[in-house]
Amino acid sequence: MKLFLRKRVPSHLYSVSGLVSGLAVLLIFTSEPGKKMNSHTLLCLGDSYTIGESVPSSENFPTQVVQFLKKSNYQFDDPEIIAETGWTTDELQEAINKHHFRNSYDFVTLLIGVNNQYRGSAIEEYKTGFESLLKQAIQFANGKAGHVIVLSIPDWGVTPFSKNAGRDQIRIAKEIDAFNEANKKITETYKANYIDITPGTRAASNDLNLIALDGLHPSGKEYKIWAQKVSAIIGSRLN
């Protein structure tokens, strides 16, 4: 019976061939140069200003935030948005109670309160609701307050809607300022990030390009300004 003998291959050839195979596998599974592999998550809590009432979904600020971050070569899932037009702190809380969330998110934004002001809610009531929502936002961000971003309440008193309805713009501005003073103080207490977008929204008084076609809500151009500020904070945390 013939024996089939295997010809001995020099050990150095095994080393070279193994190295070549390893490099091939590495090239197959390695992303493009400079590309960051991890896909991050963004949760956005709020009302009409977060969902982007009267603008295409591609122009709301959460979506534009992710667009900016992707241009900076960060990988992000589409933002998860929990928001509806007209929501107060209480209504946002009710929605949170019913929603099925991930275990945690890399970043969370919170913008809420304009409808509390619009309906004439007491500021103390707003403080209680806002603080509770902020604490939950921090929990959603895996306990990282530095990964939570609060945006101030825009001043809707400068909009054509307000002017045409004969609303008291000075009174609205004062009330918005008072609500923002409250949410800023609470945000700083919990060491989360705070972006004061309110002064910028007042520029809409002389620039209708910052207002959506409904004459009340921000346009995609205004949301872009917010998105740039939010993405800058997120990018600084990822670097």
XYZ file of C-alpha atoms in Angstrom:
239
model
C 0.000 0.000 0.000
C 1.360 3.337 -1.003
C 1.847 5.971 1.565
C 0.886 9.517 0.679
C 3.606 11.575 2.197
C 3.166 15.318 2.684
C 6.112 17.302 1.561
C 7.520 19.359 4.401
C 7.188 23.091 3.934
C 9.798 25.361 5.520
C 8.470 27.053 8.641
C 9.313 30.535 7.341
C 6.805 30.006 4.516
C 4.048 29.381 7.065
C 4.896 32.686 8.722
C 4.759 34.646 5.477
C 1.561 33.028 4.254
C -0.075 33.526 7.655
C 0.886 37.179 7.657
C -0.570 37.697 4.190
C -3.836 35.980 5.162
C -4.087 38.034 8.333
C -3.590 41.286 6.439
C -6.267 40.280 3.931
C -8.785 39.643 6.690
C -7.851 42.916 8.365
C -8.412 44.849 5.141
C -11.803 43.245 4.637
C -13.113 44.153 8.075
C -11.448 47.524 8.593
C -13.511 50.617 7.803
C -12.423 53.441 5.549
C -9.409 55.439 6.729
C -10.330 57.797 9.553
C -13.812 56.367 9.962
C -15.092 55.909 13.517
C -16.695 52.482 13.880
C -19.086 52.933 16.797
C -22.641 53.982 15.955
C -23.932 56.439 18.537
C -27.492 57.149 19.660
C -29.343 60.419 20.213
C -32.633 60.796 22.095
C -34.525 64.091 21.746
C -37.315 65.028 24.151
C -39.605 67.993 23.641
C -42.534 69.533 21.792
C -43.155 71.169 18.399
C -39.688 72.728 18.418
C -38.129 69.268 18.608
C -40.365 67.459 16.158
C -40.017 70.362 13.722
C -43.591 71.505 13.149
C -44.168 72.894 9.636
C -40.777 71.871 8.218
C -39.697 68.622 6.494
C -38.416 66.006 8.932
C -34.987 66.355 7.353
C -34.876 69.955 8.602
C -35.805 69.530 12.262
C -32.920 70.166 14.586
C -32.364 66.550 15.791
C -31.973 65.311 12.215
C -29.672 68.187 11.322
C -27.566 67.436 14.415
C -26.976 63.900 13.166
C -26.260 65.201 9.663
C -23.558 67.524 11.014
C -22.008 64.744 13.074
C -21.947 62.356 10.129
C -20.171 65.016 8.066
C -17.585 65.067 10.839
C -17.172 61.318 10.274
C -19.046 60.126 13.353
C -21.440 57.220 13.040
C -24.948 57.939 14.379
C -28.281 56.188 14.220
C -31.270 58.301 13.223
C -32.369 60.383 16.225
C -35.126 58.971 18.395
C -37.642 61.783 18.896
C -40.250 61.850 21.652
C -42.134 65.075 20.959
C -45.476 66.420 19.771
C -46.849 69.853 19.004
C -48.553 71.390 22.036
C -46.919 69.237 24.705
C -46.279 70.652 28.153
C -43.952 69.102 30.705
C -46.841 66.950 31.958
C -47.723 65.649 28.518
C -44.118 64.872 27.709
C -43.933 62.971 30.978
C -47.018 60.951 30.063
C -45.446 60.028 26.727
C -42.212 58.990 28.424
C -44.161 56.771 30.805
C -45.666 54.917 27.843
C -42.627 54.746 25.579
C -40.299 51.762 25.256
C -36.737 53.091 25.426
C -33.328 51.540 24.826
C -31.310 50.688 27.892
C -29.378 53.930 27.440
C -28.429 56.593 24.892
C -25.139 58.258 24.154
C -26.697 61.725 24.113
C -30.035 63.274 25.081
C -31.547 66.689 24.332
C -34.388 68.362 26.211
C -36.387 71.392 25.076
C -39.717 71.885 26.837
C -41.779 74.648 28.387
C -43.210 76.936 25.733
C -46.653 75.403 26.069
C -46.501 75.730 29.848
C -45.904 79.447 29.320
C -48.525 79.705 26.560
C -51.188 78.133 28.773
C -50.329 80.355 31.713
C -48.919 77.636 33.958
C -47.334 78.715 37.218
C -43.566 78.821 37.008
C -43.217 76.734 40.174
C -45.238 74.000 38.519
C -42.957 74.205 35.493
C -39.851 73.948 37.655
C -41.090 70.722 39.228
C -41.948 69.141 35.895
C -38.757 70.282 34.185
C -36.499 69.048 36.972
C -38.125 65.628 36.880
C -37.683 65.428 33.104
C -34.049 66.500 33.328
C -33.295 63.839 35.917
C -34.826 61.233 33.614
C -32.850 62.578 30.658
C -29.652 62.049 32.648
C -30.740 58.501 33.444
C -31.409 57.883 29.737
C -27.838 59.077 29.067
C -26.531 56.328 31.334
C -26.145 58.767 34.209
C -23.823 61.102 32.285
C -25.068 64.647 32.857
C -22.376 65.928 30.499
C -24.093 64.042 27.673
C -27.417 65.816 28.210
C -28.104 69.069 26.373
C -30.903 71.442 27.361
C -32.046 74.127 24.935
C -33.758 77.286 26.166
C -37.336 78.129 25.173
C -37.585 80.222 21.979
C -39.457 83.530 22.043
C -42.575 82.998 19.941
C -43.750 86.531 20.723
C -41.711 87.921 17.821
C -43.445 85.753 15.213
C -46.033 86.939 12.659
C -48.564 84.657 14.391
C -48.157 86.556 17.639
C -48.214 89.955 15.970
C -51.299 89.181 13.885
C -53.111 87.887 16.960
C -52.352 91.109 18.809
C -50.446 89.330 21.561
C -48.434 91.302 24.111
C -44.892 90.720 22.887
C -43.246 92.374 25.865
C -45.183 90.223 28.309
C -44.393 87.047 26.363
C -40.681 87.922 26.336
C -40.655 88.507 30.103
C -42.425 85.249 30.810
C -40.149 83.309 28.448
C -37.129 84.844 30.185
C -38.480 83.811 33.578
C -39.058 80.229 32.448
C -35.582 80.112 30.940
C -34.013 81.501 34.076
C -35.626 78.617 35.937
C -34.633 75.842 33.526
C -31.076 77.183 33.231
C -30.582 77.205 36.994
C -31.892 73.655 37.302
C -29.732 72.489 34.397
C -26.606 73.980 35.959
C -27.457 72.368 39.293
C -27.384 68.952 37.637
C -24.268 69.874 35.597
C -25.875 69.229 32.218
C -25.161 71.370 29.154
C -27.275 74.450 28.468
C -27.652 76.281 25.148
C -29.346 79.680 25.202
C -30.978 79.853 21.776
C -33.566 82.466 22.807
C -31.678 85.641 21.772
C -31.150 84.159 18.315
C -34.842 83.360 17.894
C -35.658 87.017 18.533
C -33.807 87.903 15.347
C -36.853 86.490 13.528
C -38.568 89.787 14.292
C -36.587 91.254 11.395
C -35.789 88.118 9.396
C -38.754 86.077 8.202
C -36.391 83.491 6.731
C -36.038 82.206 10.285
C -39.780 81.447 10.473
C -41.643 78.504 8.919
C -44.552 79.034 6.557
C -47.059 78.734 9.416
C -45.771 82.037 10.767
C -45.139 80.586 14.216
C -42.499 77.889 14.266
C -38.813 78.122 13.306
C -37.670 77.404 9.771
C -35.061 74.860 8.796
C -32.576 77.738 8.667
C -33.176 78.527 12.341
C -33.033 74.854 13.299
C -29.679 74.633 11.541
C -28.294 77.212 13.966
C -29.456 75.130 16.928
C -28.121 71.924 15.355
C -24.672 73.419 14.894
C -24.501 74.306 18.582
C -25.764 70.918 19.743
C -23.459 68.974 17.413
C -20.486 71.038 18.592
C -21.095 69.927 22.179
C -21.578 66.307 21.174
C -18.453 66.376 19.015
C -16.423 67.752 21.937
C -17.538 64.798 24.068
C -16.582 62.294 21.396
C -13.107 63.652 20.724
